[in-house]
mmCIF file of C-alpha atoms in Angstrom:
data_model
loop_
_atom_site.group_PDB
_atom_site.id
_atom_site.type_symbol
_atom_site.label_atom_id
_atom_site.label_comp_id
_atom_site.label_asym_id
_atom_site.label_seq_id
_atom_site.Cartn_x
_atom_site.Cartn_y
_atom_site.Cartn_z
ATOM 1 C CA GLY A 322 60.943 78.893 133.573
ATOM 2 C CA ILE A 323 60.064 81.639 136.039
ATOM 3 C CA ASN A 324 62.738 84.163 134.951
ATOM 4 C CA CYS A 325 61.734 86.941 132.611
ATOM 5 C CA GLN A 326 63.297 86.189 129.168
ATOM 6 C CA GLY A 327 63.027 88.261 125.893
ATOM 7 C CA GLY A 328 59.765 89.447 125.157
ATOM 8 C CA SER A 329 57.782 87.251 127.526
ATOM 9 C CA ARG A 330 55.008 89.397 128.861
ATOM 10 C CA MET A 331 53.575 86.963 131.408
ATOM 11 C CA CYS A 332 54.123 87.310 135.053
ATOM 12 C CA CYS A 333 57.606 86.335 135.658
ATOM 13 C CA ARG A 334 60.829 87.152 138.016
ATOM 14 C CA GLN A 335 63.124 89.981 136.853
ATOM 15 C CA GLU A 336 66.718 89.496 138.080
ATOM 16 C CA PHE A 337 68.108 92.787 139.848
ATOM 17 C CA PHE A 338 71.489 92.630 141.572
ATOM 18 C CA VAL A 339 72.579 95.699 143.706
ATOM 19 C CA ASP A 340 76.379 95.697 143.802
ATOM 20 C CA PHE A 341 77.334 97.271 147.134
ATOM 21 C CA ARG A 342 80.494 98.714 145.581
ATOM 22 C CA GLU A 343 78.461 100.287 142.935
ATOM 23 C CA ILE A 344 76.247 102.206 145.623
ATOM 24 C CA GLY A 345 79.139 103.030 147.964
ATOM 25 C CA TRP A 346 78.237 100.726 150.704
ATOM 26 C CA HIS A 347 81.077 98.212 150.477
ATOM 27 C CA ASP A 348 82.968 100.011 153.100
ATOM 28 C CA TRP A 349 80.466 99.199 155.940
ATOM 29 C CA ILE A 350 78.984 95.797 154.528
ATOM 30 C CA ILE A 351 81.624 93.076 154.973
ATOM 31 C CA GLN A 352 79.704 90.193 153.308
ATOM 32 C CA PRO A 353 78.089 89.710 150.688
ATOM 33 C CA GLU A 354 79.293 92.023 147.866
ATOM 34 C CA GLY A 355 75.658 92.765 146.731
ATOM 35 C CA TYR A 356 72.037 91.934 146.961
ATOM 36 C CA ALA A 357 69.975 89.867 144.402
ATOM 37 C CA MET A 358 66.771 91.770 145.104
ATOM 38 C CA ASN A 359 64.724 90.757 142.064
ATOM 39 C CA PHE A 360 61.302 91.855 141.482
ATOM 40 C CA CYS A 361 57.992 90.404 139.752
ATOM 41 C CA THR A 362 56.719 92.018 136.666
ATOM 42 C CA GLY A 363 54.341 91.054 133.730
ATOM 43 C CA GLN A 364 50.715 90.394 133.157
ATOM 44 C CA CYS A 365 48.341 88.137 134.884
ATOM 45 C CA PRO A 366 45.456 87.280 132.531
ATOM 46 C CA LEU A 367 42.542 85.795 134.365
ATOM 47 C CA HIS A 368 42.980 82.365 133.217
ATOM 48 C CA VAL A 369 46.123 82.052 135.103
ATOM 49 C CA ALA A 370 45.090 83.913 138.152
ATOM 50 C CA GLY A 371 46.112 82.143 141.351
ATOM 51 C CA MET A 372 48.929 80.127 139.712
ATOM 52 C CA PRO A 373 51.656 79.443 142.305
ATOM 53 C CA GLY A 374 54.310 79.817 139.696
ATOM 54 C CA ILE A 375 53.958 81.025 135.860
ATOM 55 C CA ALA A 376 54.523 77.294 134.700
ATOM 56 C CA ALA A 377 50.714 76.747 134.423
ATOM 57 C CA SER A 378 50.177 73.246 132.904
ATOM 58 C CA PHE A 379 47.804 72.956 129.823
ATOM 59 C CA HIS A 380 45.111 71.250 131.975
ATOM 60 C CA THR A 381 45.292 73.864 134.457
ATOM 61 C CA ALA A 382 44.974 76.547 131.813
ATOM 62 C CA VAL A 383 41.906 74.902 130.425
ATOM 63 C CA LEU A 384 40.320 74.484 133.799
ATOM 64 C CA ASN A 385 41.102 78.020 134.477
ATOM 65 C CA LEU A 386 39.612 79.320 131.073
ATOM 66 C CA LEU A 387 36.406 77.565 132.147
ATOM 67 C CA LYS A 388 36.560 79.184 135.639
ATOM 68 C CA ALA A 389 37.471 82.604 133.970
ATOM 69 C CA ASN A 390 34.637 82.421 131.504
ATOM 70 C CA THR A 391 32.154 81.557 134.030
ATOM 71 C CA ALA A 392 33.703 83.945 136.512
ATOM 72 C CA SER A 393 34.280 86.787 133.985
ATOM 73 C CA GLY A 394 30.736 87.953 134.824
ATOM 74 C CA THR A 395 31.681 88.313 138.337
ATOM 75 C CA ALA A 396 33.136 91.676 139.519
ATOM 76 C CA GLY A 397 36.737 91.051 140.553
ATOM 77 C CA GLY A 398 39.891 93.202 140.312
ATOM 78 C CA GLY A 399 42.818 92.150 138.199
ATOM 79 C CA SER A 400 45.250 89.399 139.345
ATOM 80 C CA CYS A 401 48.582 90.898 139.932
ATOM 81 C CA CYS A 402 52.199 89.505 139.624
ATOM 82 C CA VAL A 403 53.560 89.108 143.094
ATOM 83 C CA PRO A 404 56.386 87.219 144.943
ATOM 84 C CA THR A 405 55.600 83.445 145.820
ATOM 85 C CA ALA A 406 58.603 82.516 147.234
ATOM 86 C CA ARG A 407 61.425 84.514 149.053
ATOM 87 C CA ARG A 408 64.556 83.648 150.860
ATOM 88 C CA PRO A 409 66.726 85.613 153.578
ATOM 89 C CA LEU A 410 69.502 87.796 153.055
ATOM 90 C CA SER A 411 72.607 87.059 155.321
ATOM 91 C CA LEU A 412 74.543 90.233 156.116
ATOM 92 C CA LEU A 413 77.923 90.850 157.871
ATOM 93 C CA TYR A 414 78.419 94.632 158.599
ATOM 94 C CA TYR A 415 80.021 97.235 160.690
ATOM 95 C CA ASP A 416 77.481 99.400 162.882
ATOM 96 C CA ARG A 417 78.338 102.966 163.709
ATOM 97 C CA ASP A 418 80.481 101.699 166.702
ATOM 98 C CA SER A 419 82.642 99.683 164.345
ATOM 99 C CA ASN A 420 81.250 96.439 165.922
ATOM 100 C CA ILE A 421 80.989 93.670 163.527
ATOM 101 C CA VAL A 422 77.265 92.432 163.245
ATOM 102 C CA LYS A 423 75.912 89.352 161.642
ATOM 103 C CA THR A 424 72.247 88.769 160.858
ATOM 104 C CA ASP A 425 69.806 86.934 158.623
ATOM 105 C CA ILE A 426 66.956 89.259 157.166
ATOM 106 C CA PRO A 427 63.990 87.072 156.274
ATOM 107 C CA ASP A 428 62.170 87.550 152.954
ATOM 108 C CA MET A 429 64.703 89.803 151.320
ATOM 109 C CA VAL A 430 65.416 87.817 147.946
ATOM 110 C CA VAL A 431 62.550 87.218 145.588
ATOM 111 C CA GLU A 432 62.816 83.572 144.213
ATOM 112 C CA ALA A 433 59.662 82.949 142.255
ATOM 113 C CA CYS A 434 56.656 85.195 141.032
ATOM 114 C CA GLY A 435 53.100 84.241 140.343
ATOM 115 C CA CYS A 436 49.691 85.512 139.807
ATOM 116 C CA SER A 437 47.546 86.522 142.671
ATOM 117 C CA ILE B 6 56.765 98.274 137.726
ATOM 118 C CA PRO B 7 54.838 97.703 134.574
ATOM 119 C CA ARG B 8 57.043 96.568 131.550
ATOM 120 C CA ALA B 9 54.979 98.165 128.767
ATOM 121 C CA SER B 10 52.513 100.872 128.868
ATOM 122 C CA ASP B 11 49.676 98.684 128.234
ATOM 123 C CA SER B 12 50.422 96.212 130.987
ATOM 124 C CA GLN B 13 48.906 98.109 133.610
ATOM 125 C CA CYS B 14 48.632 96.056 136.681
ATOM 126 C CA PRO B 15 45.796 97.255 138.705
ATOM 127 C CA ALA B 16 48.190 97.688 141.805
ATOM 128 C CA CYS B 17 50.585 99.914 139.876
ATOM 129 C CA LYS B 18 48.762 102.782 138.425
ATOM 130 C CA GLY B 19 51.997 104.438 137.329
ATOM 131 C CA PRO B 20 52.806 105.052 133.461
ATOM 132 C CA ALA B 21 55.855 102.764 132.117
ATOM 133 C CA MET B 22 59.081 104.352 132.962
ATOM 134 C CA ASP B 23 62.444 104.311 131.093
ATOM 135 C CA LEU B 24 65.025 101.693 132.437
ATOM 136 C CA ASP B 25 67.592 104.289 133.839
ATOM 137 C CA HIS B 26 64.755 105.760 136.019
ATOM 138 C CA GLN B 27 63.623 102.315 136.755
ATOM 139 C CA ARG B 28 67.271 101.189 137.893
ATOM 140 C CA GLU B 29 67.498 104.268 140.107
ATOM 141 C CA LEU B 30 64.184 103.801 141.883
ATOM 142 C CA LEU B 31 64.915 100.059 142.383
ATOM 143 C CA LEU B 32 68.493 100.923 143.850
ATOM 144 C CA ASP B 33 66.846 103.467 145.996
ATOM 145 C CA LEU B 34 64.252 100.608 147.152
ATOM 146 C CA ALA B 35 66.917 98.170 147.890
ATOM 147 C CA LYS B 36 68.755 100.510 150.087
ATOM 148 C CA ARG B 37 65.681 101.571 151.952
ATOM 149 C CA ARG B 38 64.708 98.059 152.367
ATOM 150 C CA ILE B 39 68.058 97.066 153.978
ATOM 151 C CA LEU B 40 68.140 99.910 156.374
ATOM 152 C CA ASP B 41 64.577 99.514 157.465
ATOM 153 C CA LYS B 42 65.236 95.757 158.278
ATOM 154 C CA LEU B 43 68.411 96.526 160.113
ATOM 155 C CA ARG B 44 66.520 99.384 161.998
ATOM 156 C CA LEU B 45 68.931 102.037 160.807
ATOM 157 C CA SER B 46 67.791 105.367 159.891
ATOM 158 C CA GLN B 47 70.887 105.885 157.535
ATOM 159 C CA ARG B 48 74.001 103.974 156.579
ATOM 160 C CA PRO B 49 76.639 103.933 159.361
ATOM 161 C CA THR B 50 79.589 106.187 159.097
ATOM 162 C CA LEU B 51 82.656 104.261 160.411
ATOM 163 C CA ASN B 52 84.644 106.518 162.936
ATOM 164 C CA THR B 53 87.320 103.793 163.768
ATOM 165 C CA PRO B 54 87.897 101.266 161.018
ATOM 166 C CA VAL B 55 88.645 97.792 162.172
ATOM 167 C CA SER B 56 92.055 96.344 160.868
ATOM 168 C CA ARG B 57 91.788 93.350 158.663
ATOM 169 C CA ALA B 58 93.881 91.282 161.119
ATOM 170 C CA ALA B 59 91.383 91.931 163.937
ATOM 171 C CA LEU B 60 88.391 91.164 161.629
ATOM 172 C CA ARG B 61 89.966 87.989 160.491
ATOM 173 C CA THR B 62 90.883 86.702 163.969
ATOM 174 C CA ALA B 63 87.318 87.683 165.266
ATOM 175 C CA LEU B 64 85.411 86.112 162.392
ATOM 176 C CA GLN B 65 87.490 82.699 162.832
ATOM 177 C CA ARG B 66 86.240 82.786 166.440
ATOM 178 C CA LEU B 67 82.569 83.740 165.815
ATOM 179 C CA HIS B 68 80.403 80.664 166.274
ATOM 180 C CA GLY B 69 80.359 78.466 163.269
ATOM 181 C CA PRO B 70 78.337 78.834 159.900
ATOM 182 C CA PRO B 71 75.416 80.923 160.445
ATOM 183 C CA GLN B 72 72.668 78.794 161.753
ATOM 184 C CA ARG B 73 69.731 79.590 159.496
ATOM 185 C CA THR B 74 67.247 80.688 162.003
ATOM 186 C CA LEU B 75 63.623 81.057 160.994
ATOM 187 C CA PRO B 76 62.534 84.508 161.986
ATOM 188 C CA GLU B 77 60.610 84.349 165.151
ATOM 189 C CA ALA B 78 56.612 84.581 164.944
ATOM 190 C CA ASP B 79 56.532 87.933 166.380
ATOM 191 C CA GLY B 80 59.079 89.697 164.002
ATOM 192 C CA GLU B 81 62.212 89.471 166.313
ATOM 193 C CA GLN B 82 65.539 89.708 164.385
ATOM 194 C CA GLU B 83 68.557 87.711 165.694
ATOM 195 C CA TYR B 84 71.871 89.275 165.453
ATOM 196 C CA GLU B 85 75.507 88.144 166.379
ATOM 197 C CA ILE B 86 77.692 91.012 167.413
ATOM 198 C CA ILE B 87 81.546 91.331 167.800
ATOM 199 C CA SER B 88 82.354 94.476 169.875
ATOM 200 C CA PHE B 89 86.060 95.236 169.940
ATOM 201 C CA ALA B 90 87.481 96.721 173.271
ATOM 202 C CA ASP B 91 88.819 100.329 173.497
ATOM 203 C CA THR B 92 91.734 99.257 175.884
ATOM 204 C CA GLY B 93 93.097 101.209 178.648
ATOM 205 C CA LEU B 94 96.004 100.202 180.940
ATOM 206 C CA SER B 95 95.431 101.307 184.508
ATOM 207 C CA ASN B 96 98.751 99.735 185.355
ATOM 208 C CA ILE B 97 100.886 96.905 184.276
ATOM 209 C CA ASN B 98 98.727 94.339 185.787
ATOM 210 C CA GLN B 99 95.382 95.962 185.502
ATOM 211 C CA THR B 100 93.614 96.357 181.768
ATOM 212 C CA ARG B 101 90.289 98.331 181.485
ATOM 213 C CA LEU B 102 88.252 97.128 178.426
ATOM 214 C CA ASP B 103 85.474 99.409 177.226
ATOM 215 C CA PHE B 104 82.616 98.124 174.841
ATOM 216 C CA HIS B 105 80.028 100.052 173.022
ATOM 217 C CA PHE B 106 76.722 98.462 171.533
ATOM 218 C CA SER B 107 75.051 100.516 169.128
ATOM 219 C CA SER B 108 71.959 102.540 170.398
ATOM 220 C CA ASP B 109 70.164 101.690 167.078
ATOM 221 C CA ARG B 110 69.475 98.232 168.655
ATOM 222 C CA THR B 111 69.314 99.017 172.374
ATOM 223 C CA ALA B 112 66.658 101.573 171.578
ATOM 224 C CA SER B 113 64.218 98.901 170.099
ATOM 225 C CA GLY B 114 64.756 96.584 173.145
ATOM 226 C CA MET B 115 67.966 94.518 172.799
ATOM 227 C CA GLU B 116 67.785 91.045 174.566
ATOM 228 C CA ILE B 117 71.278 89.585 174.993
ATOM 229 C CA GLN B 118 70.854 85.613 174.773
ATOM 230 C CA GLN B 119 74.608 84.968 175.504
ATOM 231 C CA ALA B 120 77.858 86.941 175.628
ATOM 232 C CA SER B 121 81.446 85.966 176.108
ATOM 233 C CA LEU B 122 84.819 87.821 176.312
ATOM 234 C CA MET B 123 87.653 86.782 173.982
ATOM 235 C CA PHE B 124 91.227 88.020 175.045
ATOM 236 C CA PHE B 125 94.816 86.888 174.255
ATOM 237 C CA VAL B 126 97.397 86.389 177.064
ATOM 238 C CA GLN B 127 101.077 86.117 176.459
ATOM 239 C CA ILE B 128 102.819 84.425 179.674
ATOM 240 C CA PRO B 129 106.281 83.182 180.081
ATOM 241 C CA PRO B 130 106.514 79.455 179.516
ATOM 242 C CA ASN B 131 106.009 76.958 182.426
ATOM 243 C CA THR B 132 104.270 79.664 184.599
ATOM 244 C CA THR B 133 100.688 79.757 185.913
ATOM 245 C CA TRP B 134 98.892 82.960 186.389
ATOM 246 C CA THR B 135 95.759 83.889 188.209
ATOM 247 C CA LEU B 136 93.479 86.417 186.389
ATOM 248 C CA LYS B 137 90.548 88.208 187.861
ATOM 249 C CA LEU B 138 87.910 89.578 185.687
ATOM 250 C CA ARG B 139 85.658 92.421 187.206
ATOM 251 C CA ILE B 140 82.463 93.490 185.681
ATOM 252 C CA LEU B 141 81.995 97.138 186.568
ATOM 253 C CA VAL B 142 78.632 98.762 185.938
ATOM 254 C CA VAL B 143 77.431 102.511 186.437
ATOM 255 C CA GLY B 144 76.052 103.135 189.752
ATOM 256 C CA LEU B 145 72.326 103.843 189.953
ATOM 257 C CA ARG B 146 72.875 107.257 191.693
ATOM 258 C CA ASP B 147 76.101 108.452 190.123
ATOM 259 C CA THR B 148 78.211 107.995 187.129
ATOM 260 C CA ASN B 149 80.965 106.147 188.892
ATOM 261 C CA LEU B 150 81.607 102.635 188.113
ATOM 262 C CA THR B 151 81.008 99.945 190.768
ATOM 263 C CA LEU B 152 82.001 96.306 191.122
ATOM 264 C CA ALA B 153 78.937 94.133 190.051
ATOM 265 C CA THR B 154 80.743 90.714 190.107
ATOM 266 C CA GLN B 155 84.116 89.085 189.662
ATOM 267 C CA HIS B 156 85.341 85.867 188.128
ATOM 268 C CA GLN B 157 88.731 84.311 188.563
ATOM 269 C CA LEU B 158 90.618 81.960 186.083
ATOM 270 C CA GLU B 159 93.996 80.194 186.057
ATOM 271 C CA VAL B 160 95.974 80.482 182.965
ATOM 272 C CA ASP B 161 99.044 78.072 182.366
ATOM 273 C CA ALA B 162 99.477 78.619 178.570
ATOM 274 C CA SER B 163 99.770 81.539 176.178
ATOM 275 C CA GLY B 164 96.682 81.874 173.730
ATOM 276 C CA TRP B 165 93.171 83.002 173.316
ATOM 277 C CA GLN B 166 90.996 82.796 176.481
ATOM 278 C CA ARG B 167 87.209 82.703 176.409
ATOM 279 C CA LEU B 168 85.107 83.823 179.450
ATOM 280 C CA PHE B 169 81.303 83.498 179.329
ATOM 281 C CA LEU B 170 79.812 86.730 180.740
ATOM 282 C CA GLY B 171 76.886 86.520 183.267
ATOM 283 C CA PRO B 172 73.625 88.427 183.646
ATOM 284 C CA GLU B 173 75.240 91.550 185.030
ATOM 285 C CA ALA B 174 77.497 91.951 182.022
ATOM 286 C CA GLN B 175 74.589 91.047 179.591
ATOM 287 C CA ALA B 176 72.626 93.603 181.339
ATOM 288 C CA ALA B 177 75.310 96.254 180.744
ATOM 289 C CA CYS B 178 75.555 95.367 177.082
ATOM 290 C CA SER B 179 71.562 95.787 176.772
ATOM 291 C CA GLN B 180 72.182 99.169 178.056
ATOM 292 C CA GLY B 181 74.838 99.937 175.366
ATOM 293 C CA HIS B 182 78.023 100.205 177.378
ATOM 294 C CA LEU B 183 80.116 97.368 179.003
ATOM 295 C CA THR B 184 83.349 98.100 181.177
ATOM 296 C CA LEU B 185 85.502 95.241 182.116
ATOM 297 C CA GLU B 186 88.710 95.035 184.164
ATOM 298 C CA LEU B 187 91.242 92.295 183.828
ATOM 299 C CA VAL B 188 93.789 92.115 186.731
ATOM 300 C CA ALA B 189 96.652 89.693 186.756
ATOM 301 C CA GLU B 190 97.949 88.401 190.185
ATOM 302 C CA SER B 191 101.435 89.609 189.133
ATOM 303 C CA GLN B 192 104.571 87.517 189.657
ATOM 304 C CA GLY B 193 106.591 90.647 189.058
ATOM 305 C CA GLY B 194 105.988 90.857 185.167
ATOM 306 C CA GLN B 195 107.411 93.762 183.358
ATOM 307 C CA SER B 196 104.506 94.257 180.742
ATOM 308 C CA SER B 197 100.908 93.548 180.685
ATOM 309 C CA ILE B 198 100.129 89.731 179.762
ATOM 310 C CA ILE B 199 97.009 90.854 177.869
ATOM 311 C CA LEU B 200 97.934 91.720 174.428
ATOM 312 C CA GLY B 201 95.900 94.380 172.805
ATOM 313 C CA GLU B 202 97.509 95.148 169.282
ATOM 314 C CA ALA B 203 95.581 94.429 166.052
ATOM 315 C CA ALA B 204 95.413 90.825 165.717
ATOM 316 C CA HIS B 205 94.957 90.236 169.469
ATOM 317 C CA ARG B 206 92.499 93.009 170.181
ATOM 318 C CA PRO B 207 90.142 91.668 172.901
ATOM 319 C CA PHE B 208 86.593 91.384 171.946
ATOM 320 C CA VAL B 209 83.236 90.541 173.158
ATOM 321 C CA THR B 210 80.712 88.254 171.143
ATOM 322 C CA ALA B 211 77.049 88.598 171.744
ATOM 323 C CA LYS B 212 73.970 86.763 170.535
ATOM 324 C CA VAL B 213 71.052 89.348 170.654
ATOM 325 C CA LYS B 214 67.341 89.442 169.804
ATOM 326 C CA VAL B 215 65.849 92.698 168.897
ATOM 327 C CA GLY B 216 62.362 94.109 168.150
ATOM 328 C CA GLY B 217 60.151 91.278 169.552
ATOM 329 C CA LYS B 218 57.016 92.172 171.473
ATOM 330 C CA HIS B 219 57.210 92.018 175.288
ATOM 331 C CA ARG B 220 57.886 88.396 175.707
ATOM 332 C CA LEU B 221 56.088 86.597 178.438
ATOM 333 C CA HIS B 222 58.709 85.022 180.862
ATOM 334 C CA ARG B 223 57.372 81.543 181.920
ATOM 335 C CA ARG B 224 58.152 80.992 185.507
#
């Protein structure tokens, strides 16, 4: 799975929901009631670098170990846990002239994480 | 944000932080992200709250389910706006409607794609009324309103009317302020046939694009 569970330390998606009522924005944001921002966290050891998602198959891991061992001599920065899939956030809100505005903001919700 | 002190991602040089501080940081990040993407410097403060009745009526009329529009290549953002009228009665047969479009968007180059006026008329049964819609714009040299163009429509039943607004009105919306006048050719009516109370407040719906680079207009 791609969600961070229990003690998993590998790169994964940490769910994080912002409740607009909790932050006092429910008066001007009509819909939705909150924003599932989510974020990526965890480690990216070299043998899973470049994995699109964290579900690295055994075969891929072996291939990457070979790659990593040969590559370990090369100078190379760490691999980072970053978003690999995101979707828009649809908002319905009041602007300061009390007009109702509807818009889709692209790339606001992190759906999956992977190692760069 | 690293989860444990030894999981230092090269990109995040900070020390691991406690969960409360982390939560506070993430809430602040989420707020800033939403405001940035909406081109707002701060969250709006609502001066004239909209009644639930007006909100419900307007949303029923807004175009169907949001069409998932992929963002334009050059970063334009699409909006649909409903602007409620500040109504003023010039006289029984003449209703003035003022609409304000937020300067947040006009500042970054608002391009009106399509705009239409929605208003509710209440006329006696079995009568037909002629309505004139005047689009008034601020004159170039003075602040007086001048007639830009005029539409005429025949109404033979009570209910919601929709009028598509042309380029003059769209240009006025892009500038942030649109003034319309609805004139009913009277048959001696005792009260205005344009209703303006909560659930029947006239409004303009507009499809808007903001923030793209200067679009080349193909001729």
